[in-house]
XYZ file of C-alpha atoms in Angstrom:
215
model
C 25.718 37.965 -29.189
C 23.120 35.781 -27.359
C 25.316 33.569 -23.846
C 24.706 30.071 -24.179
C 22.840 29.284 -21.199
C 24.680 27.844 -18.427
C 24.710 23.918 -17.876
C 22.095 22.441 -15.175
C 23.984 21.487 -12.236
C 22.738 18.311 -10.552
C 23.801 18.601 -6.673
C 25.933 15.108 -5.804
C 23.880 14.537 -2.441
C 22.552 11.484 -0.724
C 19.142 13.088 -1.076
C 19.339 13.535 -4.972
C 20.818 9.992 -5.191
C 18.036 8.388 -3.421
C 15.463 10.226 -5.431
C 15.035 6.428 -7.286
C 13.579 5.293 -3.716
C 11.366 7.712 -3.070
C 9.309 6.882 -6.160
C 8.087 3.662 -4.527
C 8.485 4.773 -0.967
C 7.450 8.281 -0.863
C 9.197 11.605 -0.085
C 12.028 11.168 1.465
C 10.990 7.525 2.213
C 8.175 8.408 4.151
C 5.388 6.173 2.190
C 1.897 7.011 3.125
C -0.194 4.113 5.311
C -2.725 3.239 2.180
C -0.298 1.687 -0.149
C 2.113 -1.514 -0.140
C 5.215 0.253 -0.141
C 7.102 0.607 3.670
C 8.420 3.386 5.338
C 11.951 3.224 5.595
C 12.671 6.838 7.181
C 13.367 6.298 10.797
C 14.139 2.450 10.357
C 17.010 1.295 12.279
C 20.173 1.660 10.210
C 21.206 -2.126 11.052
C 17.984 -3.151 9.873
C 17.753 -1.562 6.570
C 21.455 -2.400 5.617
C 20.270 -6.161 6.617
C 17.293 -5.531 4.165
C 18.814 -4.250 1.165
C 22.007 -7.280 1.334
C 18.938 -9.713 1.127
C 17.387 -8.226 -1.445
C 20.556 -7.809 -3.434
C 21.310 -11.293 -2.294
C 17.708 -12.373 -3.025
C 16.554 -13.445 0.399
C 13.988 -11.072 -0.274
C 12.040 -11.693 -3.333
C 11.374 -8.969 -5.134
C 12.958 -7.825 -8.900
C 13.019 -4.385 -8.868
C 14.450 -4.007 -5.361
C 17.323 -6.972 -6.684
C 18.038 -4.917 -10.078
C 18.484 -1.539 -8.525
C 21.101 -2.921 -5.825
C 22.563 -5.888 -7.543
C 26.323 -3.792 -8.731
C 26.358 -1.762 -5.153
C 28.761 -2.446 -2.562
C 28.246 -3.343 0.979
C 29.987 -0.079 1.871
C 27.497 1.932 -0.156
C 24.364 0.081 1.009
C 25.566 0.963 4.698
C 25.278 4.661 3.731
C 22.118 4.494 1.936
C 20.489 2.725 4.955
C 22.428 5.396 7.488
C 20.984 8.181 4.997
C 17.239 6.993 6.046
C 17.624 6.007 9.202
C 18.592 9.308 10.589
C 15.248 10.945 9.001
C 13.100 11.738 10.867
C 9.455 12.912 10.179
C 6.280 12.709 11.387
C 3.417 10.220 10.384
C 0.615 9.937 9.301
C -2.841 8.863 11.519
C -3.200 5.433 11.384
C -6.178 4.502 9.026
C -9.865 2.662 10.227
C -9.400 -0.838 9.206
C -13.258 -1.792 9.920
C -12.021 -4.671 11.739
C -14.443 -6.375 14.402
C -13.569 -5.366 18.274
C -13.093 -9.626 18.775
C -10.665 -9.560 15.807
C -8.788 -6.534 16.944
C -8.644 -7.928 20.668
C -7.079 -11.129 19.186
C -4.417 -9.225 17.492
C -3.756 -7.256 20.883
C -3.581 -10.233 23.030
C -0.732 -11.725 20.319
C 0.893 -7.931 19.561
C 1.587 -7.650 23.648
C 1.247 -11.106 25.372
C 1.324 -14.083 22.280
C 0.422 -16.902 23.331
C 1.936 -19.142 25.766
C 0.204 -22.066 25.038
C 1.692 -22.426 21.273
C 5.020 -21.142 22.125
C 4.352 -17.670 20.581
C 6.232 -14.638 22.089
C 4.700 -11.182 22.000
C 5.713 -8.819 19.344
C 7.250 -6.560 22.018
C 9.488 -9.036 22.981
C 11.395 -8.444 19.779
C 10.083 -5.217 18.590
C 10.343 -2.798 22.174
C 7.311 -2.288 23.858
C 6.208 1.079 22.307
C 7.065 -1.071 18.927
C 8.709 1.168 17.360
C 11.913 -1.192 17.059
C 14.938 -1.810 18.515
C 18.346 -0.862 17.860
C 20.565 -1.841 16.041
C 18.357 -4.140 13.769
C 14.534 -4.821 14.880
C 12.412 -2.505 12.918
C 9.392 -0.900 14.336
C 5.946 -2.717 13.282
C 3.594 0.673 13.666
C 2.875 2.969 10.711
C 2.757 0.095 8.067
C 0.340 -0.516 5.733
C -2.166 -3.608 7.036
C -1.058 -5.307 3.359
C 2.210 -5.391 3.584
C 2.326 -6.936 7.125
C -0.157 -9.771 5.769
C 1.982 -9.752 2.609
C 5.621 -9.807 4.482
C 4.491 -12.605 6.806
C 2.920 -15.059 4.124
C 6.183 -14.258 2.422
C 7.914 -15.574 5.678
C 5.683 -18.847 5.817
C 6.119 -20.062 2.186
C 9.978 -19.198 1.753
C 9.832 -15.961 -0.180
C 11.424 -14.245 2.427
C 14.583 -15.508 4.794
C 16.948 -13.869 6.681
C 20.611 -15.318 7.578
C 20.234 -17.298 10.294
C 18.460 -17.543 13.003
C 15.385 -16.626 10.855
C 13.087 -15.337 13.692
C 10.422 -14.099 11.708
C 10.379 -17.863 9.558
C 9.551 -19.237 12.759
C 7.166 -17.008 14.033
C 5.234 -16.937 10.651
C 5.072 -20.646 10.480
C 2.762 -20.429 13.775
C 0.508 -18.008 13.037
C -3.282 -19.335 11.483
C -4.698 -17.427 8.888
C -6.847 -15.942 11.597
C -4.029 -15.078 13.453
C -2.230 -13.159 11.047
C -5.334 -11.516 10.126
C -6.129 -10.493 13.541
C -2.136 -8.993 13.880
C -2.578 -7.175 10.844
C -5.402 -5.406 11.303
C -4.513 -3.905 14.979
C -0.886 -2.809 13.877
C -2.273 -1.033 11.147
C -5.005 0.831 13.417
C -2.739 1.883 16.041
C -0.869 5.844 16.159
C 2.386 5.863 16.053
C 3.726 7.835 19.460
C 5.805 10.988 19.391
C 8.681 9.773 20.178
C 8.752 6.924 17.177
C 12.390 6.072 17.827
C 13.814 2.689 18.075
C 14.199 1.775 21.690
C 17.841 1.172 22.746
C 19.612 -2.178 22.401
C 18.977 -4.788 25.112
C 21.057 -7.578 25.847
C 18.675 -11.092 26.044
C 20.070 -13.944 27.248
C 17.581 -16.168 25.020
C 15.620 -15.731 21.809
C 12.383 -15.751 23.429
C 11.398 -16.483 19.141
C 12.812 -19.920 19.770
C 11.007 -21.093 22.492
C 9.281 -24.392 21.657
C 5.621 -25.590 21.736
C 4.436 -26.804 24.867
């Protein structure tokens, strides 16, 4: 008499669980730098939580993301973001964006220094000055795709995007020219990510230097 065969046992882990986000994101959330999708391996823990209540709570604009966490607690959305943010995996070599050197040197000057005379702060102020991100909430801005920063921050200046206040990033956006952004975008994207990609520790700032005002 032939055994039935045995039943497929599906392991109960985080990693099985979040097989749903890797479709978009990649393995193991590392997405690769050609495509529109972030990496979210690595991200600060504080940040992705933040990410995934405003999606659920549609600060973020985007369906799928909204659908998949609208019935899960704040308690589980911790643990999913803890579950990524203690990956970590290597990256891939930042691709050639073809970018002119005076377009590139633009988007340096605003990366490191902004610029004083609109009341922009550097990125590093926020972001740590490897930018790679800053606990327990400022994500890293190397080793994303150059169309999803363009696409993030135009989501920033028209609304799509908010954040609970104060909205940082809103106010930043709302400075940057076209030019600007497309200077920013294009030197992020072409810069390697260093070995040590970890979020720099917290630091305690006694102003936002993101709401400085024009001159």
């Amino acid at each position: 008499m032939a055994h039935a065969a045995a039943p497929h046992q599906v392991p109960d882990t985080m990693a099985q669980r979040m097989q749903a986000c890797t479709l978009c994101h990649g393995k193991e959330g590392v997405a690769t730098n050609q495509g529109y999708f972030p990496r979210i391996a690595g991200k600060p823990a504080g940040y992705l939580y933040q990410q995934l209540r405003n999606f659920r709570e549609r600060r973020r604009n985007y369906p799928a993301m909204a659908y998949l966490l609208e019935n899960m607690s704040d308690a589980y959305l911790l643990e999913i973001a803890q579950y990524f943010s203690a990956l970590d995996l290597p990256y891939p070599a930042p691709p050639t964006t073809g970018a002119a050197p005076t377009v590139l040197a633009a988007g340096e000057q605003l990366v490191l220094r902004g610029d004083p005379r609109r009341g922009m702060a550097a990125c590093v102020s926020c972001h740590g000055a490897a930018l790679t991100g800053r606990l327990p909430s400022t994500p890293g801005l190397l080793g994303l795709p150059r169309d999803y920063v363009v696409a993030q921050m135009g989501a920033w200046k028209t609304g799509l995007r908010r954040a609970t206040a104060p909205d940082c990033m809103a106010q930043v956006a709302q400075r940057l020219t076209p030019d600007d952004l497309h200077a920013v975008s294009n030197w992020l994207a072409s810069q390697p990510v260093p070995t040590n990609s970890h979020p720099a520790p917290a630091e305690t700032q006694t102003s936002n230097p993101c709401k400085r005002e024009k001159p």
